[in-house]
Amino acid sequence: MDSIKHPTDKDIHLKLQNIIKLCETAMAANNDQEALLYANQILELDSNNTFGWFYKMKATYAISTLGDLKCREIIAYGGRAIESSPTLEFSIQIFEFFLTVCLNHLKFCMSQLQNTESIKALYDAEIQLNLSKATDKTLNADKVCNMILNQKDEILSLRFHVPNAIITNNPNLAHLTGEIAKQWVYFQNAVNERFNVYGAYMNETTLIEYRGLLNKIKEGLPPEKINEISTDNMTNEQKSGCYIATAVYGSYNAPEVIVLRRFRDHYLRKYFLGRGFIKLYYFTSPSIARRLKNTIYFNKTVRSILNAIVSYLQKINR
C-alpha cells in the first residue's frame, strides 16, 4: 500500500490550472458543451473554485434554448461564484452578466414573438374548421408564445437578483437596467400584437401586472432615467381591429366581429378596391365608434345593418 502515490495539493493545483486553460480555450472557440464539461471537471476537483462556477455560468447561458432559457441555473452558478470570491468588484462583474443575459433573453423572445407567419397560418386553418373557437384554439396551440410566457418571470429574476443599491451606484449597471426596462415595454407590446394576430388581446389585469413589473425593474435607477420609461407606452390596443363592429357588439371577440374580420382578411384584402376600403374604414371608424358608444339609436341602426351583412356572409360561407 505504501507504493501507491496520492496526489498532492501541488498536483491538484497544476491539474486545475490545466483544466482552467482548456475551459478558457473552449469558451473562446464557442465550444460551449466542451467548456461546460471542463467547468464541471474543475468543480469536481475544487467545489469552491471561482473559475469553475464562473465558466459554468457562462457556458450554461451559451447552451440555453427558447424552451429552456436556464435562468435559474445561471443565477445559482453566479451566486456560487460570488460566494467563492466575495469582493465587490467581482460581484459587479457577475451582476453585469445577469443583466446582460436578461436583456438578451428579452430581445430574443421578442424576435420570436414577432415571427407570426406560422401562427397566422394556424389561425387561418382554425377559422375554416370552427370560426367561433378559432381564437381560443390558436391561443392554446401557440407553443412559442406559451414557452416564452411561462419563462418571463424567470427572465426577470436575473434583473431582480441584482441589488438596487448597487445599480444606483454603478453607471454601467444603471444603463443595462434602463435598457431592460425599455425592452420590457417592447416585449409587452410584442405579446399583445401576437395575440392580435389571432383575434385576441392582453386583458387589463395582465396589463396592470406587466406595468407593475416595469416599475419594479426601474427601482434603483436615478430619477431622470426612471422618468424616461413610462408605463403609458404599454398597451393592450387591438391593432387592425374592427372598431365600429367592436363598439356595436361590445367585444372584439364577439362571433359577429369574427365573421366581419374574416371577410376583411380573406376577401377584401385580395383586391385593390377592397384594400382601399379598409384604409378608408380605419381612417374614419375610430371617431364613429366613439359616437356609437354614446348614441343608442345610432347604435341600433348600425347594428341592424351589420346583422344583415353578417347573416349574408354566414350563408355564403356554409
Short mmCIF file of N, CA and C in Angstrom, two decimals, residues 94-206:
data_model
loop_
_atom_site.label_atom_id
_atom_site.label_comp_id
_atom_site.label_asym_id
_atom_site.label_seq_id
_atom_site.Cartn_x
_atom_site.Cartn_y
_atom_site.Cartn_z
N ILE A 94 -20.41 39.75 -12.01
CA ILE A 94 -21.48 38.75 -12.10
C ILE A 94 -22.82 39.43 -12.34
N PHE A 95 -23.09 40.51 -11.61
CA PHE A 95 -24.36 41.22 -11.77
C PHE A 95 -24.50 41.80 -13.18
N GLU A 96 -23.40 42.26 -13.73
CA GLU A 96 -23.43 42.76 -15.11
C GLU A 96 -23.80 41.64 -16.07
N PHE A 97 -23.30 40.44 -15.80
CA PHE A 97 -23.64 39.30 -16.64
C PHE A 97 -25.13 38.98 -16.51
N PHE A 98 -25.66 38.99 -15.28
CA PHE A 98 -27.09 38.74 -15.07
C PHE A 98 -27.93 39.70 -15.91
N LEU A 99 -27.62 40.98 -15.84
CA LEU A 99 -28.40 41.99 -16.55
C LEU A 99 -28.26 41.85 -18.06
N THR A 100 -27.06 41.51 -18.51
CA THR A 100 -26.85 41.32 -19.95
C THR A 100 -27.65 40.14 -20.47
N VAL A 101 -27.65 39.05 -19.71
CA VAL A 101 -28.43 37.87 -20.12
C VAL A 101 -29.92 38.18 -20.11
N CYS A 102 -30.38 38.88 -19.09
CA CYS A 102 -31.79 39.28 -19.02
C CYS A 102 -32.18 40.08 -20.26
N LEU A 103 -31.37 41.05 -20.62
CA LEU A 103 -31.64 41.88 -21.79
C LEU A 103 -31.63 41.05 -23.07
N ASN A 104 -30.63 40.19 -23.21
CA ASN A 104 -30.53 39.36 -24.42
C ASN A 104 -31.70 38.40 -24.54
N HIS A 105 -32.12 37.81 -23.42
CA HIS A 105 -33.26 36.90 -23.45
C HIS A 105 -34.53 37.63 -23.88
N LEU A 106 -34.75 38.83 -23.36
CA LEU A 106 -35.94 39.59 -23.73
C LEU A 106 -35.93 39.93 -25.22
N LYS A 107 -34.76 40.32 -25.74
CA LYS A 107 -34.66 40.63 -27.17
C LYS A 107 -34.92 39.39 -28.01
N PHE A 108 -34.34 38.26 -27.60
CA PHE A 108 -34.52 37.01 -28.34
C PHE A 108 -35.99 36.59 -28.34
N CYS A 109 -36.62 36.65 -27.17
CA CYS A 109 -38.03 36.26 -27.07
C CYS A 109 -38.92 37.18 -27.89
N MET A 110 -38.61 38.48 -27.89
CA MET A 110 -39.41 39.41 -28.67
C MET A 110 -39.31 39.10 -30.16
N SER A 111 -38.10 38.75 -30.63
CA SER A 111 -37.94 38.41 -32.04
C SER A 111 -38.76 37.17 -32.40
N GLN A 112 -38.85 36.22 -31.48
CA GLN A 112 -39.67 35.02 -31.71
C GLN A 112 -41.15 35.36 -31.74
N LEU A 113 -41.58 36.26 -30.86
CA LEU A 113 -42.98 36.67 -30.83
C LEU A 113 -43.38 37.40 -32.10
N GLN A 114 -42.46 38.15 -32.67
CA GLN A 114 -42.76 38.93 -33.87
C GLN A 114 -42.76 38.09 -35.13
N ASN A 115 -42.27 36.87 -35.07
CA ASN A 115 -42.31 35.97 -36.21
C ASN A 115 -43.67 35.25 -36.20
N THR A 116 -44.64 35.83 -36.87
CA THR A 116 -46.04 35.39 -36.73
C THR A 116 -46.58 34.61 -37.93
N GLU A 117 -45.73 34.32 -38.91
CA GLU A 117 -46.24 33.68 -40.13
C GLU A 117 -46.91 32.34 -39.84
N SER A 118 -46.25 31.49 -39.06
CA SER A 118 -46.80 30.15 -38.81
C SER A 118 -48.07 30.22 -37.97
N ILE A 119 -48.08 31.13 -36.99
CA ILE A 119 -49.26 31.21 -36.12
C ILE A 119 -50.45 31.82 -36.87
N LYS A 120 -50.17 32.72 -37.82
CA LYS A 120 -51.24 33.28 -38.65
C LYS A 120 -51.81 32.19 -39.54
N ALA A 121 -50.96 31.34 -40.08
CA ALA A 121 -51.43 30.22 -40.92
C ALA A 121 -52.28 29.26 -40.11
N LEU A 122 -51.87 29.02 -38.86
CA LEU A 122 -52.65 28.14 -38.00
C LEU A 122 -54.01 28.74 -37.70
N TYR A 123 -54.05 30.03 -37.43
CA TYR A 123 -55.32 30.71 -37.15
C TYR A 123 -56.24 30.63 -38.36
N ASP A 124 -55.69 30.87 -39.55
CA ASP A 124 -56.49 30.79 -40.77
C ASP A 124 -57.08 29.39 -40.96
N ALA A 125 -56.28 28.37 -40.62
CA ALA A 125 -56.78 27.00 -40.74
C ALA A 125 -57.88 26.73 -39.72
N GLU A 126 -57.72 27.24 -38.51
CA GLU A 126 -58.73 27.04 -37.47
C GLU A 126 -60.04 27.74 -37.83
N ILE A 127 -59.93 28.89 -38.50
CA ILE A 127 -61.13 29.60 -38.93
C ILE A 127 -61.97 28.73 -39.85
N GLN A 128 -61.29 28.01 -40.73
CA GLN A 128 -62.01 27.14 -41.67
C GLN A 128 -62.73 26.00 -40.95
N LEU A 129 -62.16 25.56 -39.83
CA LEU A 129 -62.74 24.43 -39.09
C LEU A 129 -63.87 24.87 -38.17
N ASN A 130 -63.62 25.93 -37.41
CA ASN A 130 -64.63 26.39 -36.45
C ASN A 130 -64.37 27.86 -36.15
N LEU A 131 -65.17 28.71 -36.76
CA LEU A 131 -64.95 30.15 -36.66
C LEU A 131 -65.00 30.65 -35.22
N SER A 132 -65.98 30.19 -34.46
CA SER A 132 -66.19 30.72 -33.11
C SER A 132 -65.10 30.30 -32.12
N LYS A 133 -64.42 29.19 -32.41
CA LYS A 133 -63.39 28.69 -31.49
C LYS A 133 -61.96 28.90 -31.99
N ALA A 134 -61.84 29.58 -33.13
CA ALA A 134 -60.51 29.72 -33.76
C ALA A 134 -59.52 30.45 -32.86
N THR A 135 -59.98 31.51 -32.21
CA THR A 135 -59.07 32.30 -31.36
C THR A 135 -58.55 31.47 -30.19
N ASP A 136 -59.47 30.82 -29.46
CA ASP A 136 -59.08 30.03 -28.29
C ASP A 136 -58.18 28.86 -28.68
N LYS A 137 -58.51 28.20 -29.78
CA LYS A 137 -57.70 27.05 -30.21
C LYS A 137 -56.30 27.47 -30.62
N THR A 138 -56.21 28.59 -31.31
CA THR A 138 -54.89 29.08 -31.73
C THR A 138 -54.07 29.52 -30.53
N LEU A 139 -54.72 30.18 -29.59
CA LEU A 139 -54.04 30.62 -28.38
C LEU A 139 -53.45 29.43 -27.62
N ASN A 140 -54.23 28.37 -27.50
CA ASN A 140 -53.76 27.17 -26.80
C ASN A 140 -52.66 26.45 -27.57
N ALA A 141 -52.68 26.57 -28.89
CA ALA A 141 -51.70 25.86 -29.72
C ALA A 141 -50.43 26.68 -29.98
N ASP A 142 -50.42 27.91 -29.53
CA ASP A 142 -49.27 28.78 -29.78
C ASP A 142 -48.13 28.42 -28.82
N LYS A 143 -47.37 27.40 -29.18
CA LYS A 143 -46.33 26.87 -28.29
C LYS A 143 -45.22 27.87 -28.04
N VAL A 144 -44.85 28.64 -29.05
CA VAL A 144 -43.78 29.62 -28.88
C VAL A 144 -44.16 30.65 -27.83
N CYS A 145 -45.35 31.20 -27.98
CA CYS A 145 -45.81 32.21 -27.01
C CYS A 145 -45.94 31.60 -25.62
N ASN A 146 -46.47 30.40 -25.54
CA ASN A 146 -46.65 29.76 -24.24
C ASN A 146 -45.31 29.50 -23.56
N MET A 147 -44.31 29.03 -24.32
CA MET A 147 -42.99 28.79 -23.75
C MET A 147 -42.39 30.07 -23.19
N ILE A 148 -42.54 31.15 -23.95
CA ILE A 148 -41.97 32.43 -23.53
C ILE A 148 -42.67 32.96 -22.28
N LEU A 149 -44.00 32.93 -22.29
CA LEU A 149 -44.74 33.47 -21.15
C LEU A 149 -44.52 32.64 -19.88
N ASN A 150 -44.31 31.35 -20.04
CA ASN A 150 -44.03 30.51 -18.89
C ASN A 150 -42.67 30.80 -18.25
N GLN A 151 -41.78 31.47 -19.01
CA GLN A 151 -40.43 31.75 -18.50
C GLN A 151 -40.17 33.23 -18.24
N LYS A 152 -41.18 34.08 -18.47
CA LYS A 152 -40.94 35.52 -18.35
C LYS A 152 -40.51 35.92 -16.95
N ASP A 153 -41.11 35.30 -15.92
CA ASP A 153 -40.74 35.64 -14.54
C ASP A 153 -39.30 35.22 -14.23
N GLU A 154 -38.89 34.09 -14.79
CA GLU A 154 -37.51 33.64 -14.59
C GLU A 154 -36.52 34.57 -15.30
N ILE A 155 -36.90 35.07 -16.47
CA ILE A 155 -36.04 36.03 -17.17
C ILE A 155 -35.85 37.27 -16.31
N LEU A 156 -36.94 37.79 -15.77
CA LEU A 156 -36.86 39.00 -14.95
C LEU A 156 -36.14 38.76 -13.63
N SER A 157 -36.14 37.50 -13.17
CA SER A 157 -35.45 37.21 -11.91
C SER A 157 -33.95 37.50 -12.02
N LEU A 158 -33.40 37.46 -13.23
CA LEU A 158 -32.00 37.84 -13.43
C LEU A 158 -31.79 39.30 -13.05
N ARG A 159 -32.76 40.14 -13.40
CA ARG A 159 -32.67 41.55 -13.00
C ARG A 159 -32.87 41.71 -11.50
N PHE A 160 -33.83 40.97 -10.94
CA PHE A 160 -34.19 41.18 -9.54
C PHE A 160 -33.17 40.59 -8.56
N HIS A 161 -32.22 39.81 -9.08
CA HIS A 161 -31.12 39.31 -8.24
C HIS A 161 -29.96 40.29 -8.17
N VAL A 162 -30.12 41.42 -8.83
CA VAL A 162 -29.10 42.48 -8.75
C VAL A 162 -29.61 43.53 -7.76
N PRO A 163 -28.89 43.78 -6.65
CA PRO A 163 -29.37 44.74 -5.64
C PRO A 163 -29.55 46.15 -6.22
N ASN A 164 -30.66 46.79 -5.86
CA ASN A 164 -30.95 48.13 -6.36
C ASN A 164 -29.87 49.13 -5.97
N ALA A 165 -29.33 48.98 -4.77
CA ALA A 165 -28.31 49.93 -4.30
C ALA A 165 -27.06 49.89 -5.16
N ILE A 166 -26.71 48.70 -5.63
CA ILE A 166 -25.52 48.58 -6.48
C ILE A 166 -25.79 49.18 -7.86
N ILE A 167 -27.02 49.02 -8.35
CA ILE A 167 -27.40 49.64 -9.63
C ILE A 167 -27.30 51.16 -9.53
N THR A 168 -27.77 51.70 -8.42
CA THR A 168 -27.74 53.16 -8.23
C THR A 168 -26.33 53.70 -8.29
N ASN A 169 -25.39 52.95 -7.75
CA ASN A 169 -24.02 53.44 -7.62
C ASN A 169 -23.09 53.02 -8.75
N ASN A 170 -23.63 52.35 -9.77
CA ASN A 170 -22.78 51.89 -10.87
C ASN A 170 -23.41 52.30 -12.20
N PRO A 171 -22.82 53.25 -12.91
CA PRO A 171 -23.41 53.76 -14.16
C PRO A 171 -23.64 52.67 -15.21
N ASN A 172 -22.73 51.72 -15.32
CA ASN A 172 -22.89 50.67 -16.32
C ASN A 172 -24.08 49.77 -16.00
N LEU A 173 -24.22 49.40 -14.72
CA LEU A 173 -25.37 48.59 -14.32
C LEU A 173 -26.67 49.38 -14.48
N ALA A 174 -26.62 50.68 -14.20
CA ALA A 174 -27.81 51.51 -14.37
C ALA A 174 -28.21 51.59 -15.84
N HIS A 175 -27.22 51.69 -16.72
CA HIS A 175 -27.51 51.72 -18.16
C HIS A 175 -28.18 50.42 -18.60
N LEU A 176 -27.61 49.28 -18.19
CA LEU A 176 -28.18 47.99 -18.56
C LEU A 176 -29.61 47.83 -18.02
N THR A 177 -29.82 48.29 -16.78
CA THR A 177 -31.16 48.21 -16.19
C THR A 177 -32.15 49.06 -16.96
N GLY A 178 -31.72 50.26 -17.38
CA GLY A 178 -32.58 51.10 -18.20
C GLY A 178 -32.93 50.45 -19.52
N GLU A 179 -31.97 49.77 -20.14
CA GLU A 179 -32.23 49.07 -21.40
C GLU A 179 -33.20 47.91 -21.19
N ILE A 180 -33.08 47.22 -20.05
CA ILE A 180 -34.02 46.13 -19.74
C ILE A 180 -35.44 46.70 -19.59
N ALA A 181 -35.56 47.83 -18.93
CA ALA A 181 -36.87 48.46 -18.76
C ALA A 181 -37.49 48.80 -20.12
N LYS A 182 -36.70 49.39 -21.00
CA LYS A 182 -37.20 49.71 -22.34
C LYS A 182 -37.61 48.45 -23.09
N GLN A 183 -36.76 47.42 -22.97
CA GLN A 183 -37.04 46.17 -23.68
C GLN A 183 -38.28 45.49 -23.13
N TRP A 184 -38.55 45.65 -21.84
CA TRP A 184 -39.76 45.07 -21.25
C TRP A 184 -41.01 45.70 -21.87
N VAL A 185 -40.96 47.00 -22.15
CA VAL A 185 -42.08 47.67 -22.83
C VAL A 185 -42.26 47.08 -24.22
N TYR A 186 -41.16 46.94 -24.96
CA TYR A 186 -41.24 46.36 -26.31
C TYR A 186 -41.76 44.92 -26.24
N PHE A 187 -41.30 44.18 -25.25
CA PHE A 187 -41.71 42.78 -25.08
C PHE A 187 -43.22 42.70 -24.85
N GLN A 188 -43.74 43.55 -23.95
CA GLN A 188 -45.17 43.52 -23.65
C GLN A 188 -45.98 43.84 -24.90
N ASN A 189 -45.55 44.83 -25.67
CA ASN A 189 -46.26 45.18 -26.89
C ASN A 189 -46.22 44.05 -27.90
N ALA A 190 -45.08 43.33 -27.94
CA ALA A 190 -44.95 42.20 -28.87
C ALA A 190 -45.90 41.07 -28.49
N VAL A 191 -46.06 40.84 -27.18
CA VAL A 191 -47.02 39.83 -26.72
C VAL A 191 -48.43 40.21 -27.16
N ASN A 192 -48.81 41.46 -26.94
CA ASN A 192 -50.16 41.89 -27.30
C ASN A 192 -50.38 41.83 -28.81
N GLU A 193 -49.37 42.22 -29.59
CA GLU A 193 -49.51 42.18 -31.04
C GLU A 193 -49.61 40.74 -31.56
N ARG A 194 -48.93 39.82 -30.88
CA ARG A 194 -49.06 38.41 -31.28
C ARG A 194 -50.48 37.93 -30.99
N PHE A 195 -51.04 38.32 -29.85
CA PHE A 195 -52.43 37.98 -29.56
C PHE A 195 -53.35 38.55 -30.64
N ASN A 196 -53.06 39.76 -31.09
CA ASN A 196 -53.89 40.40 -32.12
C ASN A 196 -53.96 39.58 -33.39
N VAL A 197 -52.88 38.86 -33.70
CA VAL A 197 -52.83 38.07 -34.93
C VAL A 197 -53.98 37.08 -34.99
N TYR A 198 -54.34 36.52 -33.84
CA TYR A 198 -55.45 35.56 -33.85
C TYR A 198 -56.65 36.07 -33.07
N GLY A 199 -56.88 37.38 -33.18
CA GLY A 199 -58.13 37.96 -32.70
C GLY A 199 -58.27 38.07 -31.21
N ALA A 200 -57.17 38.20 -30.48
CA ALA A 200 -57.24 38.34 -29.03
C ALA A 200 -56.40 39.56 -28.62
N TYR A 201 -56.37 39.81 -27.34
CA TYR A 201 -55.55 40.91 -26.83
C TYR A 201 -55.31 40.69 -25.34
N MET A 202 -54.31 41.36 -24.79
CA MET A 202 -53.97 41.24 -23.38
C MET A 202 -55.05 41.89 -22.52
N ASN A 203 -55.56 41.17 -21.52
CA ASN A 203 -56.61 41.76 -20.69
C ASN A 203 -56.03 42.80 -19.73
N GLU A 204 -56.91 43.59 -19.13
CA GLU A 204 -56.48 44.70 -18.28
C GLU A 204 -55.69 44.23 -17.06
N THR A 205 -56.11 43.10 -16.48
CA THR A 205 -55.43 42.59 -15.28
C THR A 205 -53.97 42.25 -15.60
N THR A 206 -53.77 41.60 -16.73
CA THR A 206 -52.41 41.23 -17.13
C THR A 206 -51.59 42.47 -17.48
#
